[in-house]
Amino acid sequence: YDMIIQRVRALRKAKKPWGLFSINIGTHQPEGFLARQCKDFKYRDGSDNLLNAVHCTDRLLGQLYKKLKDEGVLNDTVIVFASDHLAPVMVKTYDTLNKVERHNLLMITGAGVTPGQNNRTGTTLDISPTLLNYLQFGSHPIALGRDLNGNLPTLAERLTSQNRRDKKLFAWRTVIDMSFW
């Protein structure tokens, strides 16, 4: 995350539009990856490596956000924190995680973003059109994705059952594969 801060500083000096994307694998199965900054930072008794990694990643992201805010980056930049999927069934902590309702995270903050919470049902397909609207490109569908702040229903709103959504996407697979590849 220190490298992200350094890169943001350099990009901001250029005084032109920029984008920076980072992926974190700290919370990925099977055991997660505990960053060296957190080697002594444990979750509860520290016996579960994946939960330690999740706790560590949460801490590091919080520190990153605070640095971005303290340096004024949020005044002229849109920042997005997003998860790509929930922990799958094969993760040994799945039973613990599944005791509460879980959702993918999409948090957009910074310049021009009014604080609030949007409880629309969507999928990761809706991230791109939602973000493009925040970047002032308008509210337009992109493939199966819809702007979560727009008026068009999302795929998850149209097909409310996960099972039904999965079947529909699987039925469209040939068409989707042929279109993309």
mmCIF file of C-alpha atoms in Angstrom, residues 8-161:
data_model
loop_
_atom_site.group_PDB
_atom_site.id
_atom_site.type_symbol
_atom_site.label_atom_id
_atom_site.label_comp_id
_atom_site.label_asym_id
_atom_site.label_seq_id
_atom_site.Cartn_x
_atom_site.Cartn_y
_atom_site.Cartn_z
ATOM 1 C CA VAL A 8 -0.772 8.340 -6.498
ATOM 2 C CA ARG A 9 1.548 11.181 -5.528
ATOM 3 C CA ALA A 10 3.425 10.884 -8.825
ATOM 4 C CA LEU A 11 0.244 10.676 -10.905
ATOM 5 C CA ARG A 12 -1.267 13.734 -9.217
ATOM 6 C CA LYS A 13 1.829 15.801 -10.041
ATOM 7 C CA ALA A 14 1.243 15.183 -13.762
ATOM 8 C CA LYS A 15 -1.942 17.317 -13.615
ATOM 9 C CA LYS A 16 -3.843 15.170 -16.127
ATOM 10 C CA PRO A 17 -6.518 12.462 -15.811
ATOM 11 C CA TRP A 18 -5.244 9.155 -14.494
ATOM 12 C CA GLY A 19 -6.412 5.804 -13.232
ATOM 13 C CA LEU A 20 -4.681 3.398 -10.904
ATOM 14 C CA PHE A 21 -5.866 -0.117 -10.188
ATOM 15 C CA SER A 22 -4.624 -2.453 -7.477
ATOM 16 C CA ILE A 23 -5.641 -5.971 -6.589
ATOM 17 C CA ASN A 24 -5.224 -7.550 -3.191
ATOM 18 C CA ILE A 25 -4.856 -11.285 -2.762
ATOM 19 C CA GLY A 26 -4.458 -11.161 1.004
ATOM 20 C CA THR A 27 -7.931 -12.498 1.654
ATOM 21 C CA HIS A 28 -7.942 -15.247 -0.961
ATOM 22 C CA GLN A 29 -8.172 -18.926 -0.168
ATOM 23 C CA PRO A 30 -7.086 -21.349 0.889
ATOM 24 C CA GLU A 31 -5.121 -19.728 3.743
ATOM 25 C CA GLY A 32 -4.914 -16.074 2.773
ATOM 26 C CA PHE A 33 -1.683 -14.117 2.688
ATOM 27 C CA LEU A 34 -0.604 -12.201 5.762
ATOM 28 C CA ALA A 35 1.311 -9.064 4.770
ATOM 29 C CA ARG A 36 4.627 -8.573 6.518
ATOM 30 C CA GLN A 37 3.280 -5.373 8.128
ATOM 31 C CA CYS A 38 0.831 -7.554 10.063
ATOM 32 C CA LYS A 39 3.008 -10.453 11.152
ATOM 33 C CA ASP A 40 2.183 -9.706 14.806
ATOM 34 C CA PHE A 41 -1.397 -8.561 14.130
ATOM 35 C CA LYS A 42 -3.824 -11.427 14.785
ATOM 36 C CA TYR A 43 -7.555 -11.963 14.692
ATOM 37 C CA ARG A 44 -8.779 -13.255 18.048
ATOM 38 C CA ASP A 45 -6.440 -16.076 19.133
ATOM 39 C CA GLY A 46 -4.580 -15.982 15.797
ATOM 40 C CA SER A 47 -5.210 -19.660 15.003
ATOM 41 C CA ASP A 48 -6.910 -19.060 11.631
ATOM 42 C CA ASN A 49 -4.520 -17.752 8.975
ATOM 43 C CA LEU A 50 -7.289 -16.649 6.612
ATOM 44 C CA LEU A 51 -9.096 -14.638 9.293
ATOM 45 C CA ASN A 52 -5.752 -13.099 10.303
ATOM 46 C CA ALA A 53 -5.237 -12.086 6.669
ATOM 47 C CA VAL A 54 -8.748 -10.617 6.420
ATOM 48 C CA HIS A 55 -8.189 -8.649 9.635
ATOM 49 C CA CYS A 56 -4.809 -7.454 8.355
ATOM 50 C CA THR A 57 -6.181 -6.439 4.956
ATOM 51 C CA ASP A 58 -8.990 -4.495 6.626
ATOM 52 C CA ARG A 59 -6.420 -2.645 8.729
ATOM 53 C CA LEU A 60 -4.141 -1.878 5.766
ATOM 54 C CA LEU A 61 -7.032 -0.636 3.609
ATOM 55 C CA GLY A 62 -8.163 1.598 6.457
ATOM 56 C CA GLN A 63 -4.662 3.064 6.704
ATOM 57 C CA LEU A 64 -4.547 3.580 2.923
ATOM 58 C CA TYR A 65 -7.884 5.387 2.961
ATOM 59 C CA LYS A 66 -6.751 7.619 5.835
ATOM 60 C CA LYS A 67 -3.531 8.556 3.993
ATOM 61 C CA LEU A 68 -5.449 9.356 0.805
ATOM 62 C CA LYS A 69 -7.867 11.506 2.794
ATOM 63 C CA ASP A 70 -5.118 13.244 4.805
ATOM 64 C CA GLU A 71 -3.219 14.111 1.599
ATOM 65 C CA GLY A 72 -6.329 15.654 0.006
ATOM 66 C CA VAL A 73 -6.641 13.022 -2.716
ATOM 67 C CA LEU A 74 -10.371 12.656 -2.016
ATOM 68 C CA ASN A 75 -10.881 16.325 -2.912
ATOM 69 C CA ASP A 76 -10.189 15.791 -6.625
ATOM 70 C CA THR A 77 -10.181 12.034 -7.195
ATOM 71 C CA VAL A 78 -12.781 9.258 -7.191
ATOM 72 C CA ILE A 79 -11.663 6.270 -5.107
ATOM 73 C CA VAL A 80 -13.251 2.832 -5.461
ATOM 74 C CA PHE A 81 -12.937 -0.120 -3.096
ATOM 75 C CA ALA A 82 -14.577 -3.265 -4.465
ATOM 76 C CA SER A 83 -14.573 -6.988 -3.822
ATOM 77 C CA ASP A 84 -14.661 -9.411 -6.718
ATOM 78 C CA HIS A 85 -16.453 -12.300 -4.988
ATOM 79 C CA LEU A 86 -17.419 -13.751 -1.635
ATOM 80 C CA ALA A 87 -15.462 -16.556 0.005
ATOM 81 C CA PRO A 88 -16.342 -19.847 -1.696
ATOM 82 C CA VAL A 89 -17.684 -22.959 0.046
ATOM 83 C CA MET A 90 -14.281 -24.680 0.055
ATOM 84 C CA VAL A 91 -12.779 -22.116 2.453
ATOM 85 C CA LYS A 92 -12.461 -23.697 5.890
ATOM 86 C CA THR A 93 -13.900 -20.588 7.578
ATOM 87 C CA TYR A 94 -16.980 -20.659 5.307
ATOM 88 C CA ASP A 95 -19.291 -21.851 8.106
ATOM 89 C CA THR A 96 -18.112 -18.996 10.331
ATOM 90 C CA LEU A 97 -18.488 -16.428 7.550
ATOM 91 C CA ASN A 98 -21.873 -17.761 6.477
ATOM 92 C CA LYS A 99 -23.439 -17.147 9.906
ATOM 93 C CA VAL A 100 -24.143 -13.554 8.880
ATOM 94 C CA GLU A 101 -25.522 -12.058 5.692
ATOM 95 C CA ARG A 102 -22.640 -11.241 3.356
ATOM 96 C CA HIS A 103 -22.395 -8.933 0.372
ATOM 97 C CA ASN A 104 -19.750 -7.911 -2.107
ATOM 98 C CA LEU A 105 -18.349 -4.484 -1.336
ATOM 99 C CA LEU A 106 -18.585 -1.532 -3.686
ATOM 100 C CA MET A 107 -17.562 1.684 -1.976
ATOM 101 C CA ILE A 108 -17.114 4.813 -4.067
ATOM 102 C CA THR A 109 -15.855 7.939 -2.359
ATOM 103 C CA GLY A 110 -14.027 11.140 -3.113
ATOM 104 C CA ALA A 111 -14.611 14.078 -5.431
ATOM 105 C CA GLY A 112 -18.270 14.653 -6.279
ATOM 106 C CA VAL A 113 -19.522 11.665 -4.299
ATOM 107 C CA THR A 114 -22.292 12.417 -1.842
ATOM 108 C CA PRO A 115 -22.044 10.194 1.244
ATOM 109 C CA GLY A 116 -24.839 7.692 1.501
ATOM 110 C CA GLN A 117 -25.775 4.081 1.145
ATOM 111 C CA ASN A 118 -27.333 2.462 -1.897
ATOM 112 C CA ASN A 119 -29.215 -0.731 -1.099
ATOM 113 C CA ARG A 120 -30.083 -1.720 -4.659
ATOM 114 C CA THR A 121 -29.508 -5.330 -5.502
ATOM 115 C CA GLY A 122 -26.768 -5.645 -8.073
ATOM 116 C CA THR A 123 -23.819 -7.754 -9.119
ATOM 117 C CA THR A 124 -20.206 -7.055 -9.983
ATOM 118 C CA LEU A 125 -21.457 -6.563 -13.555
ATOM 119 C CA ASP A 126 -22.932 -3.250 -12.364
ATOM 120 C CA ILE A 127 -19.631 -1.774 -11.157
ATOM 121 C CA SER A 128 -18.442 -0.409 -14.527
ATOM 122 C CA PRO A 129 -21.593 1.513 -15.504
ATOM 123 C CA THR A 130 -21.940 2.836 -11.956
ATOM 124 C CA LEU A 131 -18.346 4.030 -11.854
ATOM 125 C CA LEU A 132 -18.506 5.587 -15.325
ATOM 126 C CA ASN A 133 -21.425 7.715 -14.187
ATOM 127 C CA TYR A 134 -19.362 8.950 -11.204
ATOM 128 C CA LEU A 135 -16.626 9.819 -13.708
ATOM 129 C CA GLN A 136 -19.199 11.951 -15.571
ATOM 130 C CA PHE A 137 -19.604 9.712 -18.635
ATOM 131 C CA GLY A 138 -23.340 9.362 -18.003
ATOM 132 C CA SER A 139 -25.567 6.520 -16.934
ATOM 133 C CA HIS A 140 -25.430 3.890 -19.670
ATOM 134 C CA PRO A 141 -25.784 0.096 -19.619
ATOM 135 C CA ILE A 142 -22.654 -1.903 -20.351
ATOM 136 C CA ALA A 143 -23.491 -5.421 -21.528
ATOM 137 C CA LEU A 144 -25.450 -6.928 -18.596
ATOM 138 C CA GLY A 145 -24.384 -4.206 -16.135
ATOM 139 C CA ARG A 146 -26.491 -1.241 -15.068
ATOM 140 C CA ASP A 147 -25.680 1.960 -13.180
ATOM 141 C CA LEU A 148 -26.715 1.292 -9.574
ATOM 142 C CA ASN A 149 -27.738 4.942 -9.267
ATOM 143 C CA GLY A 150 -29.686 4.891 -12.551
ATOM 144 C CA ASN A 151 -33.260 3.999 -13.409
ATOM 145 C CA LEU A 152 -32.776 0.758 -15.335
ATOM 146 C CA PRO A 153 -33.287 -2.502 -13.403
ATOM 147 C CA THR A 154 -30.184 -4.557 -12.702
ATOM 148 C CA LEU A 155 -29.918 -8.210 -13.666
ATOM 149 C CA ALA A 156 -30.264 -9.116 -9.973
ATOM 150 C CA GLU A 157 -33.443 -7.047 -9.717
ATOM 151 C CA ARG A 158 -34.915 -8.645 -12.847
ATOM 152 C CA LEU A 159 -33.914 -12.195 -11.900
ATOM 153 C CA THR A 160 -34.299 -12.179 -8.125
ATOM 154 C CA SER A 161 -33.393 -15.814 -7.531
#
